[in-house]
Each structure stands twice: as structure tokens, then as C-alpha cells.
Amino acid sequence: MRSKLILSAAAVLFGAAVFAQAPSDGPSARWKVSVEETGDGGSKIVYTATISPGLHIYGLNPEIGNPVEVEYSEADLSFLDGPLEEESEPEIYKDDRVFFKKAVFSQKINSNAPSTVSGTITWQACEDESCYPPEDQEFKVIVSSPATAVPESVPASEKSGKGIWALILEAILWGFAMLLTPCVFPMVPMTVSFFLKGSGSPAKGRFNAFMYGFFIVLLYTVPICIIIGLTWIVGGETVTADIFNWLATHWLPNIIFFIVFMVFALSFFGAFEITLPSSWQNASDSKTGKKGLGGVFFMALTLVLVSFSCTGPIVGTVLIQSTQGEIWTPMVTMLAFSVAFALPFTLLALFPSLLKNMKSGGWLSRVKAVLGFIELALGLKFLSVADQTYHWGILDRPVYLALWIAIFTLLALYLLGVFRFKQDEDEGHVSIVRLILATGVLAFVIYLVPGMFGAPLKAISGYLPPMETQDFVLGANAKPIEANPSPGKDIKLPLNLQGYLSVDEGLEEAKRTGKPVFLDITGHGCVNCREMEARVWSDPEVLSRLKDDFVFVALYNDDKTRLPEDQWVRTESGKVLKDVGRVNSYIARTRFGVNAQPNYFILSPEGEILAGPRGYNLDIPGFIEFLDSAK
């Protein structure tokens, strides 16, 4: 009798569903999918439905209606730990269990879970006596590990425990800090020199300086906001990450940046004047009514592009927020960062306009020449990035240092008046200021010389090629140890560390030895990574732990070595990743939820995250505490 009643009711509901119309304002329920910890070392996928007013959906075991179901795309479902469960308490409506307004379901998962889980949620909504046709929504969620999962749909501010104001404050501090990084600081002399060459009234100089800052903010925020919007709409996190990785590490933009710096240096020496084409200038003037805005915009664009090797991790972190469901938070964060980043350069641009009120003379040409020497030295960084990521071997550490020693020695001799450029006036004597500056430059040269024989030069480690490229270390018989072989790679690890270049190889060794894995997400062109290695890892207590207590794994996210075809990786969107760097970058994003370098994790032999991520931080005791936390 009971079965007949159920069949009759089902027939009535089916007839009602045929004639009912779908909700006119979209789906009857909108689902948010995330991954959360269970508190016992495991994880669960949480499905949260926000149900349209006046409607209800059925639970997992209804008496009459269609239940909520989850179908997974993965062929192997061994990662599921038990059935789908109801987390929120249903209401009793007409003798059945239903949900109004909100429903929460969960699925426990185990250590066999892949890095991403995707599938389809199916449900049916009803209103009084009539029901709508069953609806479905596809989902994809990122799973780092059972112990530490990365929710794809939870706002970044919630995951990090930070409110929006804390994120804004952090972005402002990062914006100011960027001024001292190796790929941003070279723009300081270029900015000063460019605005020193400007002409016109002090009022116009101030206007151009403010427009320079405005263009910097504009060039950072508008493209990033567009990308964030597109990422949110089409889910293009892999594409956008590839774009920024290309800009920061590919040989073409880095060689272009290197050439730009060399050209500016020659211009500062008086070889020629850099001017925009007259057609550009006239077009700019006709549209703005203000002379020189075309050149100011060009300088702002150069700053944004050149500085991206260092600001890229910040932008990448913002993009990660957008791919995890956030829209306005990363946009506001990016605006705060760009304003703070632009402020010092706006002040630097204002400074030359104030100097125009002072009496000009030979000192002005000497300032430009000094800036030219500095540009020569700092521009080498971009050639070095291309050299390291493509393993050309033309600018290793001794060659780089030799060039710096030569450049700064010439600068000292110039300050002492040993030679001069054609635009310089012959003063016939050396001023006290020039003598003091020359003394400082010669002291710096003396500091550089031991680096030719293997001295770490920690104070400038971020500007130099890594120690692994050092040909000769005085008093050391052993050369840096090569990483255990991975196809297509012959990378040497820092500080004579021995390890692996893939997570899977490292985990196999960890299972054999019982040691945890220290995972270094790094890059050849990562200046902060080099500084961490030189100033933190070189500490005896840190280095002994890395060598003795862990299986070391380095993932280079910018290595351009092409992989054999059987090691190519196809992403969820169908894109095929064919080189080491892109595969490692994809692993860092999808498996560990990070898109910046450096980032450090400690993994169990089973691949669970025991600690991390830990980013750029020069606090040695804190790093030791991080390492010891694995115990």
C-alpha cells in the first residue's frame, strides 16, 4: 500500500513538474562549494545552497521529492570517505524533510583526493504544490591536501583571517617596500634623470609629476581589474598566471628591459637625447593641451613593466583571491598597493621640478652621468634573469661581479675627475662632496672583490646571480651538488643542498627515509628567493636542519626547459603545459594554493601539509621555529 502511495505521489509531482515553469530570475538555488578541515586531520567538501524565497529543496532521503545528489567527474572515487551528509537541519513540511532559504551538505574526503575535484550538483525545488524541473550546477574545487585544504569559493579575507582594512594596510606597506627591491630601485635614477631633463615652469613640472603618479596607479589597477573581472567570469586563472609569469621571466621582455636601461645610461652620459617621435608628441599635445604627457606616460609604463619582476608576486596573490571567488577585495587591495607604490615616485618626480628653481650648472650633468653608471649596473639584473631561466650560462656570478666592479670603479674615477664626458665643465678641482662619494663607491668596490672568490655578499644577494653559478670558491674543494636527476633538468641547488626537483620524487624519498619534505617554491629570477638563501638559509642552524632533517624539493616556477611529451600536463581548461616552469607553477597554484615566490611548505611523507605556506621573511629564529614545527 505504501509503495502505491509513493508511486501515485511521484506521478502527480512529475505532472506538476512538466507544466511548472523555471524561476524567471535564474536558478532556484545558488551553490557555493568549498573545502574545510574536519578537525581530526581530515577534510570535507562543503556544498552550501542559497535558496530563492518561497521555494524549498529536498534533503538526501525525502519521502516524495527528488533528493540532492552530487555526481563527480573523476573516474576514481576512492577519495570519498563515506556518503554525502546533511550538515544543516531540515524542516518538516507536509510530512517531508525540506530546506528553506539555506541548505548545507558535506562529503568527507581522504588522502587519495586529487588536487582538484569537479562534478555536478543536481536538485529539485518546489513551491507549495508545484515543483520545478530538476536543475544542476557544475562545480570545481581546489584541494591541497586532507590536512590543509584551499577553499575555492571562500573569500580570501576569511581564509587568511584578515579583514578588508588589514589587507589594505598590508598592501600599502608592500607598496612602500617595493621601492627597495632590485627590479624597482633601478627606476629611481631613471625617474630623477627624466624629470631633470624636462622644461617649462615649476607649475608644469609639478603637474607632470602628479600625472606620473596617476599614470602608475592607472596602469596597475585598470588592467588588473579587467583581468580580475575576466578571471571571475571565465575562470582563466591559468591564462592570467601565464601572462604574468611570461612578463617576469621570459627572455624577450627581460632583454627589452635590459636594452632600455643601457640606452638610458648612454643618454645620461650625453651620447644622445631620448625624445618621443614628433607625431606622438603632437598627438599627445593636441589631446591634452599639456606638453610632455606622452613622455610622462611612457615613463610610467616603463616603470610598471620593469618593476613587475618584483611586484609580480603581489599581483599574483591578488589574482589568486579573484580566482577563489573574490571580486571587490582584490580590486581595492590593488588600488591601495598601486597608490602606495606610486607615491615615492611622484615625490621623486616632484624633486627635480623643485631643483629647477636652483642655479643650474655642471653639477646637473654630473648628476645625470652618475645616474648613468647606476643604470648600467642595475640593468644587468634583467639580462641575468633571462640567462638563469634559460640556462644560457653567459652571465654567471663571477662575470656579473666583474662587470659591477668595473662599472663602479669607473664611477669612482669619474667622481675623482680622472675623466669626464663632453657635456661636463672642467672645474679643475674635486669638491669635498665628490671626494666623499668617490670614497663610498671605492669602499663598495672593495666589498665586491671577495665575491669573486665565493664570499656570499649578503647585503646585495638579491641583485646577484645565485651562488650555484659561482665558478670558484676559495678554500672549498667541493662544487655545488646537483639535484637528483629529473628528465631535461640539470639545475644545481643552493648552498650545496642535495634534493629533488619534483614533489613526487621527494615524497618517494621521504617514504623511504621517514623524513618530512621541505618544499621550496622558487624561481631562477626570484630576487627575494636569492636573499632568503643568502641571509636565512646560510645560517648554520637553518642549514643543518635543511641538510639533515628534511628531504629537500625545489620547484622552479620559471624554468624554461622543455619536458618530454609523456610529462606534459593538461589543465582542466584543456591547455597543455610543456615546460618545467609552467608545470611547477600549475602545481603550486592547484595543489598548494600559492602563486608567489618564495613560498615554503613542510609535507609529510604522504604529502599532507604539516606547516606553511611561509613566504619572504628574513627572521631567522622564526624560520627555525617553522622548520621545527614539523617535529
JSON list of C-alpha atoms in Angstrom, two decimals, residues 528-624:
[
{"chain": "A", "resi": 528, "resn": "ASN", "atom": "CA", "xyz": [63.63, 37.52, -2.78]},
{"chain": "A", "resi": 529, "resn": "CYS", "atom": "CA", "xyz": [64.44, 33.81, -3.07]},
{"chain": "A", "resi": 530, "resn": "ARG", "atom": "CA", "xyz": [68.15, 34.61, -3.50]},
{"chain": "A", "resi": 531, "resn": "GLU", "atom": "CA", "xyz": [68.03, 36.92, -0.49]},
{"chain": "A", "resi": 532, "resn": "MET", "atom": "CA", "xyz": [66.36, 34.24, 1.65]},
{"chain": "A", "resi": 533, "resn": "GLU", "atom": "CA", "xyz": [69.01, 31.71, 0.65]},
{"chain": "A", "resi": 534, "resn": "ALA", "atom": "CA", "xyz": [71.90, 34.08, 1.33]},
{"chain": "A", "resi": 535, "resn": "ARG", "atom": "CA", "xyz": [70.65, 35.66, 4.54]},
{"chain": "A", "resi": 536, "resn": "VAL", "atom": "CA", "xyz": [68.45, 32.99, 6.19]},
{"chain": "A", "resi": 537, "resn": "TRP", "atom": "CA", "xyz": [69.30, 29.56, 4.82]},
{"chain": "A", "resi": 538, "resn": "SER", "atom": "CA", "xyz": [73.04, 30.19, 5.22]},
{"chain": "A", "resi": 539, "resn": "ASP", "atom": "CA", "xyz": [72.60, 30.46, 8.99]},
{"chain": "A", "resi": 540, "resn": "PRO", "atom": "CA", "xyz": [74.34, 27.35, 10.45]},
{"chain": "A", "resi": 541, "resn": "GLU", "atom": "CA", "xyz": [71.29, 26.22, 12.44]},
{"chain": "A", "resi": 542, "resn": "VAL", "atom": "CA", "xyz": [68.96, 26.62, 9.48]},
{"chain": "A", "resi": 543, "resn": "LEU", "atom": "CA", "xyz": [71.33, 24.98, 7.01]},
{"chain": "A", "resi": 544, "resn": "SER", "atom": "CA", "xyz": [72.00, 21.98, 9.26]},
{"chain": "A", "resi": 545, "resn": "ARG", "atom": "CA", "xyz": [68.27, 21.36, 9.58]},
{"chain": "A", "resi": 546, "resn": "LEU", "atom": "CA", "xyz": [67.68, 21.63, 5.83]},
{"chain": "A", "resi": 547, "resn": "LYS", "atom": "CA", "xyz": [70.51, 19.18, 5.13]},
{"chain": "A", "resi": 548, "resn": "ASP", "atom": "CA", "xyz": [69.86, 16.63, 7.90]},
{"chain": "A", "resi": 549, "resn": "ASP", "atom": "CA", "xyz": [66.19, 16.74, 8.87]},
{"chain": "A", "resi": 550, "resn": "PHE", "atom": "CA", "xyz": [64.35, 17.05, 5.56]},
{"chain": "A", "resi": 551, "resn": "VAL", "atom": "CA", "xyz": [64.06, 15.74, 2.05]},
{"chain": "A", "resi": 552, "resn": "PHE", "atom": "CA", "xyz": [64.63, 18.91, 0.02]},
{"chain": "A", "resi": 553, "resn": "VAL", "atom": "CA", "xyz": [62.42, 19.63, -3.01]},
{"chain": "A", "resi": 554, "resn": "ALA", "atom": "CA", "xyz": [62.75, 22.75, -5.18]},
{"chain": "A", "resi": 555, "resn": "LEU", "atom": "CA", "xyz": [60.03, 23.72, -7.65]},
{"chain": "A", "resi": 556, "resn": "TYR", "atom": "CA", "xyz": [61.37, 26.32, -10.08]},
{"chain": "A", "resi": 557, "resn": "ASN", "atom": "CA", "xyz": [58.34, 28.13, -11.48]},
{"chain": "A", "resi": 558, "resn": "ASP", "atom": "CA", "xyz": [60.20, 29.95, -14.25]},
{"chain": "A", "resi": 559, "resn": "ASP", "atom": "CA", "xyz": [62.44, 27.24, -15.67]},
{"chain": "A", "resi": 560, "resn": "LYS", "atom": "CA", "xyz": [62.03, 27.16, -19.46]},
{"chain": "A", "resi": 561, "resn": "THR", "atom": "CA", "xyz": [63.39, 23.63, -20.01]},
{"chain": "A", "resi": 562, "resn": "ARG", "atom": "CA", "xyz": [61.03, 21.71, -22.29]},
{"chain": "A", "resi": 563, "resn": "LEU", "atom": "CA", "xyz": [59.71, 18.42, -20.90]},
{"chain": "A", "resi": 564, "resn": "PRO", "atom": "CA", "xyz": [59.41, 15.13, -22.80]},
{"chain": "A", "resi": 565, "resn": "GLU", "atom": "CA", "xyz": [55.94, 14.69, -24.26]},
{"chain": "A", "resi": 566, "resn": "ASP", "atom": "CA", "xyz": [55.00, 11.99, -21.75]},
{"chain": "A", "resi": 567, "resn": "GLN", "atom": "CA", "xyz": [55.46, 14.54, -18.93]},
{"chain": "A", "resi": 568, "resn": "TRP", "atom": "CA", "xyz": [53.27, 17.28, -20.39]},
{"chain": "A", "resi": 569, "resn": "VAL", "atom": "CA", "xyz": [50.33, 18.31, -18.22]},
{"chain": "A", "resi": 570, "resn": "ARG", "atom": "CA", "xyz": [46.84, 19.13, -19.49]},
{"chain": "A", "resi": 571, "resn": "THR", "atom": "CA", "xyz": [44.87, 21.57, -17.33]},
{"chain": "A", "resi": 572, "resn": "GLU", "atom": "CA", "xyz": [41.13, 21.46, -16.67]},
{"chain": "A", "resi": 573, "resn": "SER", "atom": "CA", "xyz": [40.60, 24.02, -19.44]},
{"chain": "A", "resi": 574, "resn": "GLY", "atom": "CA", "xyz": [42.45, 21.82, -21.94]},
{"chain": "A", "resi": 575, "resn": "LYS", "atom": "CA", "xyz": [45.68, 23.87, -22.06]},
{"chain": "A", "resi": 576, "resn": "VAL", "atom": "CA", "xyz": [48.82, 21.74, -22.42]},
{"chain": "A", "resi": 577, "resn": "LEU", "atom": "CA", "xyz": [51.81, 22.75, -20.28]},
{"chain": "A", "resi": 578, "resn": "LYS", "atom": "CA", "xyz": [55.06, 21.69, -21.91]},
{"chain": "A", "resi": 579, "resn": "ASP", "atom": "CA", "xyz": [57.93, 23.19, -19.89]},
{"chain": "A", "resi": 580, "resn": "VAL", "atom": "CA", "xyz": [59.20, 22.70, -16.36]},
{"chain": "A", "resi": 581, "resn": "GLY", "atom": "CA", "xyz": [58.28, 26.15, -15.08]},
{"chain": "A", "resi": 582, "resn": "ARG", "atom": "CA", "xyz": [54.66, 26.13, -16.23]},
{"chain": "A", "resi": 583, "resn": "VAL", "atom": "CA", "xyz": [54.06, 22.66, -14.85]},
{"chain": "A", "resi": 584, "resn": "ASN", "atom": "CA", "xyz": [55.58, 23.64, -11.50]},
{"chain": "A", "resi": 585, "resn": "SER", "atom": "CA", "xyz": [53.61, 26.90, -11.42]},
{"chain": "A", "resi": 586, "resn": "TYR", "atom": "CA", "xyz": [50.43, 24.94, -12.11]},
{"chain": "A", "resi": 587, "resn": "ILE", "atom": "CA", "xyz": [51.27, 22.54, -9.27]},
{"chain": "A", "resi": 588, "resn": "ALA", "atom": "CA", "xyz": [51.91, 25.46, -6.91]},
{"chain": "A", "resi": 589, "resn": "ARG", "atom": "CA", "xyz": [48.55, 27.03, -7.73]},
{"chain": "A", "resi": 590, "resn": "THR", "atom": "CA", "xyz": [46.33, 23.97, -7.82]},
{"chain": "A", "resi": 591, "resn": "ARG", "atom": "CA", "xyz": [47.97, 21.75, -5.22]},
{"chain": "A", "resi": 592, "resn": "PHE", "atom": "CA", "xyz": [49.27, 24.31, -2.76]},
{"chain": "A", "resi": 593, "resn": "GLY", "atom": "CA", "xyz": [47.17, 27.39, -3.47]},
{"chain": "A", "resi": 594, "resn": "VAL", "atom": "CA", "xyz": [50.04, 29.85, -3.93]},
{"chain": "A", "resi": 595, "resn": "ASN", "atom": "CA", "xyz": [51.14, 31.95, -6.89]},
{"chain": "A", "resi": 596, "resn": "ALA", "atom": "CA", "xyz": [54.12, 33.84, -5.46]},
{"chain": "A", "resi": 597, "resn": "GLN", "atom": "CA", "xyz": [57.79, 33.17, -4.79]},
{"chain": "A", "resi": 598, "resn": "PRO", "atom": "CA", "xyz": [59.27, 32.30, -2.45]},
{"chain": "A", "resi": 599, "resn": "ASN", "atom": "CA", "xyz": [56.84, 30.08, -0.58]},
{"chain": "A", "resi": 600, "resn": "TYR", "atom": "CA", "xyz": [57.83, 27.25, 1.71]},
{"chain": "A", "resi": 601, "resn": "PHE", "atom": "CA", "xyz": [55.87, 24.20, 2.88]},
{"chain": "A", "resi": 602, "resn": "ILE", "atom": "CA", "xyz": [56.67, 21.21, 5.05]},
{"chain": "A", "resi": 603, "resn": "LEU", "atom": "CA", "xyz": [54.98, 18.00, 3.90]},
{"chain": "A", "resi": 604, "resn": "SER", "atom": "CA", "xyz": [54.57, 14.60, 5.49]},
{"chain": "A", "resi": 605, "resn": "PRO", "atom": "CA", "xyz": [55.81, 11.59, 3.50]},
{"chain": "A", "resi": 606, "resn": "GLU", "atom": "CA", "xyz": [52.17, 11.08, 2.50]},
{"chain": "A", "resi": 607, "resn": "GLY", "atom": "CA", "xyz": [52.00, 14.58, 1.02]},
{"chain": "A", "resi": 608, "resn": "GLU", "atom": "CA", "xyz": [49.97, 16.25, 3.77]},
{"chain": "A", "resi": 609, "resn": "ILE", "atom": "CA", "xyz": [50.89, 19.85, 4.59]},
{"chain": "A", "resi": 610, "resn": "LEU", "atom": "CA", "xyz": [52.38, 19.97, 8.09]},
{"chain": "A", "resi": 611, "resn": "ALA", "atom": "CA", "xyz": [53.35, 23.66, 8.00]},
{"chain": "A", "resi": 612, "resn": "GLY", "atom": "CA", "xyz": [53.16, 26.56, 5.62]},
{"chain": "A", "resi": 613, "resn": "PRO", "atom": "CA", "xyz": [52.96, 28.44, 3.49]},
{"chain": "A", "resi": 614, "resn": "ARG", "atom": "CA", "xyz": [55.76, 30.68, 4.75]},
{"chain": "A", "resi": 615, "resn": "GLY", "atom": "CA", "xyz": [56.83, 33.44, 2.41]},
{"chain": "A", "resi": 616, "resn": "TYR", "atom": "CA", "xyz": [59.62, 36.00, 2.25]},
{"chain": "A", "resi": 617, "resn": "ASN", "atom": "CA", "xyz": [60.68, 36.74, 5.83]},
{"chain": "A", "resi": 618, "resn": "LEU", "atom": "CA", "xyz": [64.26, 37.36, 6.96]},
{"chain": "A", "resi": 619, "resn": "ASP", "atom": "CA", "xyz": [63.53, 36.45, 10.60]},
{"chain": "A", "resi": 620, "resn": "ILE", "atom": "CA", "xyz": [65.99, 33.58, 11.25]},
{"chain": "A", "resi": 621, "resn": "PRO", "atom": "CA", "xyz": [64.54, 32.45, 14.63]},
{"chain": "A", "resi": 622, "resn": "GLY", "atom": "CA", "xyz": [61.08, 32.44, 13.04]},
{"chain": "A", "resi": 623, "resn": "PHE", "atom": "CA", "xyz": [62.31, 30.28, 10.17]},
{"chain": "A", "resi": 624, "resn": "ILE", "atom": "CA", "xyz": [63.92, 27.85, 12.62]}
]
